[in-house]
PDB file of C-alpha atoms in Angstrom:
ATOM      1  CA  UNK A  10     -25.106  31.822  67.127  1.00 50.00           C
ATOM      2  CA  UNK A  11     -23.163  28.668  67.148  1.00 50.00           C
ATOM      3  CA  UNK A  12     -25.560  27.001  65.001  1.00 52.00           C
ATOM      4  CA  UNK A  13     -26.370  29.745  62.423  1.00 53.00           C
ATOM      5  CA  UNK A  14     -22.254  30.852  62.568  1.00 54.00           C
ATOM      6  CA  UNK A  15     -22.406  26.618  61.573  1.00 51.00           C
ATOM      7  CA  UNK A  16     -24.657  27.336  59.212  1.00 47.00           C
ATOM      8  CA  UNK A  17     -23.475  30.512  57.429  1.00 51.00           C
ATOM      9  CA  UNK A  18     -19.893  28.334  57.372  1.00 48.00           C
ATOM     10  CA  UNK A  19     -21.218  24.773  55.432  1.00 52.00           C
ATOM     11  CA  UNK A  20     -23.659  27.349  52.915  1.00 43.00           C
ATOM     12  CA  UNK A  21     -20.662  29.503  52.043  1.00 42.00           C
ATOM     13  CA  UNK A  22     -18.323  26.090  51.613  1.00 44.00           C
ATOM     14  CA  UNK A  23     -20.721  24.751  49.601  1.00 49.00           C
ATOM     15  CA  UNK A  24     -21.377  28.125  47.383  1.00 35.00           C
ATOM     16  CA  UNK A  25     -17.345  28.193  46.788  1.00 37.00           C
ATOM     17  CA  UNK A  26     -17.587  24.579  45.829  1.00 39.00           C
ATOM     18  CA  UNK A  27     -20.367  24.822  43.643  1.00 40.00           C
ATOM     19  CA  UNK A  28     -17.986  28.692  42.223  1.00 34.00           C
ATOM     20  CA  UNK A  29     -14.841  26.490  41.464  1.00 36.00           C
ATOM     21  CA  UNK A  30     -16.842  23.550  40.022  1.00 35.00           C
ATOM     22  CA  UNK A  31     -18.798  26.357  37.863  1.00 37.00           C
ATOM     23  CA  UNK A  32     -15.333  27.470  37.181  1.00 35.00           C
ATOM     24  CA  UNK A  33     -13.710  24.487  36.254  1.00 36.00           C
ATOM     25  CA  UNK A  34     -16.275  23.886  33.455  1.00 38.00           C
ATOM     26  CA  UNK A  35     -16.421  27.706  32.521  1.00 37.00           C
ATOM     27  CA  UNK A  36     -12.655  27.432  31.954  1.00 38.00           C
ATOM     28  CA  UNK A  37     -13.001  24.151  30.286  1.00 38.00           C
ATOM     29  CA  UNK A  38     -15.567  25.535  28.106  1.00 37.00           C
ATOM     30  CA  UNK A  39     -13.817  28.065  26.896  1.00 38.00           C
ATOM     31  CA  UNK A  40     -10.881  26.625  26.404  1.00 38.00           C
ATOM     32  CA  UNK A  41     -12.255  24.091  23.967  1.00 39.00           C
ATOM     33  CA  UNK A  42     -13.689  27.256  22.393  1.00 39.00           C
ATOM     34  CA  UNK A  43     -10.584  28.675  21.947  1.00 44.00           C
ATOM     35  CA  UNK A  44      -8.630  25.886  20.857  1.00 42.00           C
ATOM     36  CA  UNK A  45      -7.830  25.681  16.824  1.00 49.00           C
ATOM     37  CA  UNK A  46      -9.971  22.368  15.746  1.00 49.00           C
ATOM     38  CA  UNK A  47      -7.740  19.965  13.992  1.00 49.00           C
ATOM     39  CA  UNK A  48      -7.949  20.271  10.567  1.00 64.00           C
ATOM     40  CA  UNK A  49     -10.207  17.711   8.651  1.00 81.00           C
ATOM     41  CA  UNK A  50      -8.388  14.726   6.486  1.00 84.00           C
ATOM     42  CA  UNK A  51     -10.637  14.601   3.509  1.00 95.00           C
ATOM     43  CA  UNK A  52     -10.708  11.032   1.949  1.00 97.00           C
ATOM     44  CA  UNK A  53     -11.327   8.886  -0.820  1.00 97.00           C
ATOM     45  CA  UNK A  54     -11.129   4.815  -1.696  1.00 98.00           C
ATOM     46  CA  UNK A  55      -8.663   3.003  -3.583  1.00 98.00           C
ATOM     47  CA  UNK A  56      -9.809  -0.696  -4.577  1.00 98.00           C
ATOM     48  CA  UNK A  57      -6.979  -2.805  -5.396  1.00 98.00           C
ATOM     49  CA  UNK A  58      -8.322  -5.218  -8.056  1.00 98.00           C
ATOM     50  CA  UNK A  59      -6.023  -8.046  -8.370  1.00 96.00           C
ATOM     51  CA  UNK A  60      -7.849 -10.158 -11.699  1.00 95.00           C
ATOM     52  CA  UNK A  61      -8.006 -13.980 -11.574  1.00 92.00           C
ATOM     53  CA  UNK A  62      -4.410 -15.216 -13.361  1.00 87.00           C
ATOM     54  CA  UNK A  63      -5.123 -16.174 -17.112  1.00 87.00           C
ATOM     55  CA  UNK A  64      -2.665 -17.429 -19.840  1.00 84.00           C
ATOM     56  CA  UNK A  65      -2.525 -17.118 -23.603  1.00 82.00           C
ATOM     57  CA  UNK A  66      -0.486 -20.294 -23.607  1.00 79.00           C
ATOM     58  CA  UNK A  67      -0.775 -23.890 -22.609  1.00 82.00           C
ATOM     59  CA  UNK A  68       0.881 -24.660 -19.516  1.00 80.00           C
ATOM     60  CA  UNK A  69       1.683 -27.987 -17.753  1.00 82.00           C
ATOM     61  CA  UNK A  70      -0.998 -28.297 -15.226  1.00 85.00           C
ATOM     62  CA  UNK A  71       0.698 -28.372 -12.079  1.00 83.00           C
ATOM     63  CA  UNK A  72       2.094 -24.810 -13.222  1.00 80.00           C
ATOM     64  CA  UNK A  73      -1.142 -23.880 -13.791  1.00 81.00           C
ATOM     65  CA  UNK A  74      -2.619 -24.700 -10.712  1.00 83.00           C
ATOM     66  CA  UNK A  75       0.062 -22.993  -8.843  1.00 82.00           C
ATOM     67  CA  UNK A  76       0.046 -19.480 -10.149  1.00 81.00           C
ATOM     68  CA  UNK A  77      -4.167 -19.708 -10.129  1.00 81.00           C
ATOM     69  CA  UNK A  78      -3.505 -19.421  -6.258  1.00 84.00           C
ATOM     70  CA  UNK A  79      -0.866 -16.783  -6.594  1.00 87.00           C
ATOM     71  CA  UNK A  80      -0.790 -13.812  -4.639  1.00 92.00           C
ATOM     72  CA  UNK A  81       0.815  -9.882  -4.789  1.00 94.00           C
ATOM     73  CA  UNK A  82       2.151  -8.264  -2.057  1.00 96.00           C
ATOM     74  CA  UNK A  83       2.093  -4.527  -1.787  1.00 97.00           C
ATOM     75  CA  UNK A  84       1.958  -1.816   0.259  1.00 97.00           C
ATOM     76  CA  UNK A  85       1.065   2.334   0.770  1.00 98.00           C
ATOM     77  CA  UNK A  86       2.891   5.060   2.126  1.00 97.00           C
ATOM     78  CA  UNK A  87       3.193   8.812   1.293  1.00 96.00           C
ATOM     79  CA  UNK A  88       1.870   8.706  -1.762  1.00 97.00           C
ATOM     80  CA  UNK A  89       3.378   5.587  -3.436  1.00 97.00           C
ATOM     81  CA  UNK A  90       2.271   2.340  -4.075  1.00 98.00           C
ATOM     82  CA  UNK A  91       4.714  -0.496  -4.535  1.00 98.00           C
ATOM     83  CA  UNK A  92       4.469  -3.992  -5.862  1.00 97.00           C
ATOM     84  CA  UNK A  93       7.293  -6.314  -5.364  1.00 96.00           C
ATOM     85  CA  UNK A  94       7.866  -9.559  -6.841  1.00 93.00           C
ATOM     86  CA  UNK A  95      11.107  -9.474  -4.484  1.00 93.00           C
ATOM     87  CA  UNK A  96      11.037 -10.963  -1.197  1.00 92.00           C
ATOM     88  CA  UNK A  97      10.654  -8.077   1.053  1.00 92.00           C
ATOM     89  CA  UNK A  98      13.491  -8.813   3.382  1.00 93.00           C
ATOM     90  CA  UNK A  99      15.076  -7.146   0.900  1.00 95.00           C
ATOM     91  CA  UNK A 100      12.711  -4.192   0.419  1.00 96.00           C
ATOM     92  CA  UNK A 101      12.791  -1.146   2.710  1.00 97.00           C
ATOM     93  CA  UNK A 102       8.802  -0.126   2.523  1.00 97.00           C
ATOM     94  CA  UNK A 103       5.819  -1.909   4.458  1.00 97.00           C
ATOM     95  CA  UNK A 104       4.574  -4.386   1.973  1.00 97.00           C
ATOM     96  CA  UNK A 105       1.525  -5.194   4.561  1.00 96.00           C
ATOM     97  CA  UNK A 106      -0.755  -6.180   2.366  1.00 97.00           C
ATOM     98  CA  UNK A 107      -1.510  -9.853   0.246  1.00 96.00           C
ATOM     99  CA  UNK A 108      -3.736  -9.943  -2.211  1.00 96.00           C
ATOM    100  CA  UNK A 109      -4.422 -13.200  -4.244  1.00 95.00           C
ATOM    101  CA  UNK A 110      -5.433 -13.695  -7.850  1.00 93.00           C
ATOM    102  CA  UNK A 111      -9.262 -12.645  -8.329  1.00 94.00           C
ATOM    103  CA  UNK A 112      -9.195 -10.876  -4.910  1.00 96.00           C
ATOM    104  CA  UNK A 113      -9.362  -7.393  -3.989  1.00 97.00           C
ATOM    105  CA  UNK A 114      -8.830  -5.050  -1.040  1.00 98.00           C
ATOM    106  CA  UNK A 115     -10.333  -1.454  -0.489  1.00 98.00           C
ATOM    107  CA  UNK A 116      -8.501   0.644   1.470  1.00 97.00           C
ATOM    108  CA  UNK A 117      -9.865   4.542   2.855  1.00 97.00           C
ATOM    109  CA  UNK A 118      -6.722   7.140   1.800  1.00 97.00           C
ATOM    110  CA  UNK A 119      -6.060  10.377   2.610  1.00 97.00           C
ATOM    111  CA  UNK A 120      -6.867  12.342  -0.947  1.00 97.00           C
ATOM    112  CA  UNK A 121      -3.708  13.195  -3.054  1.00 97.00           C
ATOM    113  CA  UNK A 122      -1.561  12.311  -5.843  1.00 98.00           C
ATOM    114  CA  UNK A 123      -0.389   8.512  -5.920  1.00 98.00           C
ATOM    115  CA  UNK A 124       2.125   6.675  -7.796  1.00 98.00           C
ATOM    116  CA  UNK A 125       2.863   3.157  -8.583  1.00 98.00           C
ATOM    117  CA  UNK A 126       5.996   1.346  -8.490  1.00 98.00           C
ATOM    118  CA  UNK A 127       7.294  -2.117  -9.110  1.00 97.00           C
ATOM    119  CA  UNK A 128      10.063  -4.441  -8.314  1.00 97.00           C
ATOM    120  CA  UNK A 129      10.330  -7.000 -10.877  1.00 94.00           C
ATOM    121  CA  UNK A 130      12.593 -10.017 -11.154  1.00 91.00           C
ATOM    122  CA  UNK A 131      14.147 -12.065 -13.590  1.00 87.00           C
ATOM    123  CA  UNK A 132      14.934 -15.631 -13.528  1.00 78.00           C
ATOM    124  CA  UNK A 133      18.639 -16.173 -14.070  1.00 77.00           C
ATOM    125  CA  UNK A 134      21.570 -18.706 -13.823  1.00 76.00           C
ATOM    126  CA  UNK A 135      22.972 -17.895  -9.902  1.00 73.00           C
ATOM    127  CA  UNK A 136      24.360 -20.005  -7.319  1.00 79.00           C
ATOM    128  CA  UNK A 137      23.696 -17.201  -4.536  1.00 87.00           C
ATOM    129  CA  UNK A 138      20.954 -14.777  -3.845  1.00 87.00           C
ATOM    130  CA  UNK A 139      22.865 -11.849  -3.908  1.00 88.00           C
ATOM    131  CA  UNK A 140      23.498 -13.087  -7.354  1.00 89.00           C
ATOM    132  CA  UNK A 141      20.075 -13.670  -8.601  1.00 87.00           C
ATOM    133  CA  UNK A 142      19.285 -10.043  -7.197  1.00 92.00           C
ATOM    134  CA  UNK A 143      22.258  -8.656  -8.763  1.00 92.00           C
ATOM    135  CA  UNK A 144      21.405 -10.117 -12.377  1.00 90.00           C
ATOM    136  CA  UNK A 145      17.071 -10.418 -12.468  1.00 90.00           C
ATOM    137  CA  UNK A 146      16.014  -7.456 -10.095  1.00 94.00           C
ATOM    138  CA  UNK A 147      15.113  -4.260 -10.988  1.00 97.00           C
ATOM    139  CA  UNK A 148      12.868  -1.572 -10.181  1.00 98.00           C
ATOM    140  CA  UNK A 149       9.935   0.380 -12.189  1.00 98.00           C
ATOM    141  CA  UNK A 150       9.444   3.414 -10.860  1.00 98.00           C
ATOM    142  CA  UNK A 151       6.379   5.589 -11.218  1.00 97.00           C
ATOM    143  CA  UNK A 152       4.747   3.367 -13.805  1.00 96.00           C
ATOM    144  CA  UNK A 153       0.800   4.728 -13.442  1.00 96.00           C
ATOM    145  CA  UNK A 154      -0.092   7.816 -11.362  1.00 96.00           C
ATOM    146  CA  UNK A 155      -3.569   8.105  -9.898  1.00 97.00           C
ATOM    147  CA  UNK A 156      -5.349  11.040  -8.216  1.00 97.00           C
ATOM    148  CA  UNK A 157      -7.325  10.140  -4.689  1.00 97.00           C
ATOM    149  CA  UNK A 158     -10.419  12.618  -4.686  1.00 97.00           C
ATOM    150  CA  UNK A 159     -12.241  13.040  -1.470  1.00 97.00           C
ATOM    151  CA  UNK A 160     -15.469  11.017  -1.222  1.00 96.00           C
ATOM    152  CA  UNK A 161     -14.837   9.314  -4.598  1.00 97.00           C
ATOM    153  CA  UNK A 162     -13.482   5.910  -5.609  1.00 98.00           C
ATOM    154  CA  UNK A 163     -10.415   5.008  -7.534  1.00 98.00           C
ATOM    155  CA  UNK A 164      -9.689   1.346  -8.969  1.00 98.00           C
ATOM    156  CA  UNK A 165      -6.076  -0.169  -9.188  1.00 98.00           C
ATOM    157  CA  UNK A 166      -6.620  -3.155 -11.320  1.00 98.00           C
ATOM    158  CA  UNK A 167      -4.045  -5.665 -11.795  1.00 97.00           C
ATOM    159  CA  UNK A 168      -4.326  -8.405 -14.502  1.00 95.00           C
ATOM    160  CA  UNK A 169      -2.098 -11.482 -13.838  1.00 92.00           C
ATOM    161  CA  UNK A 170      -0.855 -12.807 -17.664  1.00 90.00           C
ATOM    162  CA  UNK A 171       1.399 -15.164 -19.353  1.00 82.00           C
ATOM    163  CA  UNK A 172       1.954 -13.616 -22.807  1.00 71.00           C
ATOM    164  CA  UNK A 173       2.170 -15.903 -26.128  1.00 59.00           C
ATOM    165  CA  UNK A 174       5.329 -14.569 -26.395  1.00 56.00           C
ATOM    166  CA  UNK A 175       6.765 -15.096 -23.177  1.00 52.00           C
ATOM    167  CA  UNK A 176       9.952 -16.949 -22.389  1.00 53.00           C
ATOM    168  CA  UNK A 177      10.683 -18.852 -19.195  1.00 50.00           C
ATOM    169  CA  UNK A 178      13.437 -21.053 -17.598  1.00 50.00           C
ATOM    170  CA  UNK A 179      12.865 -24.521 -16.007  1.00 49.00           C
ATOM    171  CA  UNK A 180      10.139 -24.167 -13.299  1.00 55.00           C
ATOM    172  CA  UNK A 181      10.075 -20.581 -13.483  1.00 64.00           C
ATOM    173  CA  UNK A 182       7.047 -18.564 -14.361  1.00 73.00           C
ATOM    174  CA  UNK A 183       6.800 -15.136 -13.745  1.00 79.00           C
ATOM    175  CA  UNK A 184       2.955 -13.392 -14.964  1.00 88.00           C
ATOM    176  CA  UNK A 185       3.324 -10.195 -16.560  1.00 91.00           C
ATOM    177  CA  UNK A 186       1.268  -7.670 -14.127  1.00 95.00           C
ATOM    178  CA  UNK A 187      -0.351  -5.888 -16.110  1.00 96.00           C
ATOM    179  CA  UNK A 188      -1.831  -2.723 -14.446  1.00 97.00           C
ATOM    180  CA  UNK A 189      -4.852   0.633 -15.105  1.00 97.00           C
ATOM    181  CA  UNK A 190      -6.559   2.805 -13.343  1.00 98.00           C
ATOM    182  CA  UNK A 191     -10.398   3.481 -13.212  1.00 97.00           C
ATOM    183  CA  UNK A 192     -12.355   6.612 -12.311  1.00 95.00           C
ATOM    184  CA  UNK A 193     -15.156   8.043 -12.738  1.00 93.00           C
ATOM    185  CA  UNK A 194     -13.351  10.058 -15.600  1.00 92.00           C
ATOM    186  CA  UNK A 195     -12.774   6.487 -17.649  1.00 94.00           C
ATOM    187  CA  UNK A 196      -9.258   4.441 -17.255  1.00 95.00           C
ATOM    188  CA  UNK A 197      -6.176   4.145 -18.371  1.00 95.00           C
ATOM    189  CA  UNK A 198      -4.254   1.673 -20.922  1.00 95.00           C
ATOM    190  CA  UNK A 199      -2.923  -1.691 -19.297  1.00 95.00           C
ATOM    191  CA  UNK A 200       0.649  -0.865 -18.189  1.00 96.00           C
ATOM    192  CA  UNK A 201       2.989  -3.625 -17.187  1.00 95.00           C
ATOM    193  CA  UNK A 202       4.349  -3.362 -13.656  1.00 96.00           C
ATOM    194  CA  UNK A 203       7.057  -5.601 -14.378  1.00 94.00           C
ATOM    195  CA  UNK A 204       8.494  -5.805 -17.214  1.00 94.00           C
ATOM    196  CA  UNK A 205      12.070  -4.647 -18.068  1.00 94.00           C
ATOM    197  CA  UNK A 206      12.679  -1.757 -20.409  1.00 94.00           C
ATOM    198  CA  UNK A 207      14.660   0.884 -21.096  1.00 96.00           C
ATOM    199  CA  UNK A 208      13.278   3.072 -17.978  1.00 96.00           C
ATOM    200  CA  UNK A 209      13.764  -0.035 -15.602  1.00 98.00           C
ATOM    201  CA  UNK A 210      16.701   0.171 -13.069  1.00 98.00           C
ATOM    202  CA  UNK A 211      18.510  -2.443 -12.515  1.00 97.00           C
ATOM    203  CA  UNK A 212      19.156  -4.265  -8.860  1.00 96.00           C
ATOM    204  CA  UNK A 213      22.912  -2.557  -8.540  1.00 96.00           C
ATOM    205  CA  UNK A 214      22.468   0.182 -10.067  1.00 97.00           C
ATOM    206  CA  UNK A 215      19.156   1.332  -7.982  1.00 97.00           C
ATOM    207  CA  UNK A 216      20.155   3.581  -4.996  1.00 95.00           C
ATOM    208  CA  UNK A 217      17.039   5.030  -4.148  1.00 96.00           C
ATOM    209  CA  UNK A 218      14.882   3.946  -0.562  1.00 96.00           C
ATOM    210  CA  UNK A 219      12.744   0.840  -1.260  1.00 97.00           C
ATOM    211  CA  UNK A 220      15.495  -1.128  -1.236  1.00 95.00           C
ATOM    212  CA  UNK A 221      17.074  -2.392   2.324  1.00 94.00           C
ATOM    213  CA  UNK A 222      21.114  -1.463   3.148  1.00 88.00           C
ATOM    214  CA  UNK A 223      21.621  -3.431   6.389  1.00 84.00           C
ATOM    215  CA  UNK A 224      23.337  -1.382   8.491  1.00 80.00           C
TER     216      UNK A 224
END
């Protein structure tokens, strides 16, 4: 009796066991059945073209050399791209990425609307960097929007210039960006991305969040 009461005891341990194990994965089962699956991120690519830099005009040759192995930095977040030509301690938005002239970089985005900004500046006559910001920085906003489609490709190009036309202080040469977009619809007109005009805001006058308020 001893033996078989022994017995009966391990067989019905091991039966509850092998219930609760059965259990345990019945319940986990279910609840993974039950659970809402997270909602699927659709996609699409955005190839940031930066062109080699070219100029319509002569320039001395160490000048030319120099901006040849320029380089843009720019960033993405929540829909906006932004392009600064201002040292981002100054900027308030995660300009991660460097691209140099007659690179590119090809980044996987969430699909959406996208716009393009850029923070220009202008050479000018300043004993103090507050003061160069104050006179030669401004902001573009919303210069090309762009449409991210899920499983489809979308090119940023951005064409590095010196005009004919273009003006410059002592040692100071500043390319004219010049930007489009390409889909598989066709592509925009070249847009400069930082050039002043009459929708530019200027450096004081700009009070929206790119630019960094220390605190």
């Amino acid at each position: 009796m001893r033996a078989g009461g022994r017995l009966q005891g391990d067989y019905m341990r091991n039966l509850m066991m092998g219930l609760l194990l059965q259990a345990g994965v019945a319940v986990s089962v279910s609840a993974q059945e039950q659970a809402p699956q997270a909602a699927m991120v659709e996609t699409g690519t955005l190839v940031v073209d930066v062109k080699p830099f070219t100029s319509e005009k002569e320039l001395p040759k160490k000048v030319d050399e120099q901006l040849k192995s320029g380089a843009l930095e720019w960033g993405v977040r929540d829909g906006q791209v932004v392009f600064s030509l201002v040292n981002k301690q100054f900027i308030d938005f995660p300009l991660n990425h460097m691209t140099r002239y007659g690179q590119q970089e090809t980044l996987s985005l969430p699909a959406g609307e996208y716009r393009v900004t850029g923070i220009g500046l202008e050479m000018t006559t300043a004993f103090s960097v507050k003061k160069v910001l104050e006179r030669g920085a401004f902001v573009n906003e919303d210069v090309v929007a762009f449409r991210i489609e899920p499983g489809k490709t979308t090119t940023l190009s951005v064409n590095p210039v010196i005009r004919r036309d273009a003006t410059f202080a002592v040692n100071f040469w500043m390319p004219t960006l010049m930007t489009r977009i390409t889909t598989e619809a066709g592509e925009t007109p070249e847009t400069a991305l930082n050039t002043r005009g009459p929708a530019s805001i200027a450096w004081p006058q700009y009070t929206g969040p790119l630019k960094f308020v220390a605190k």
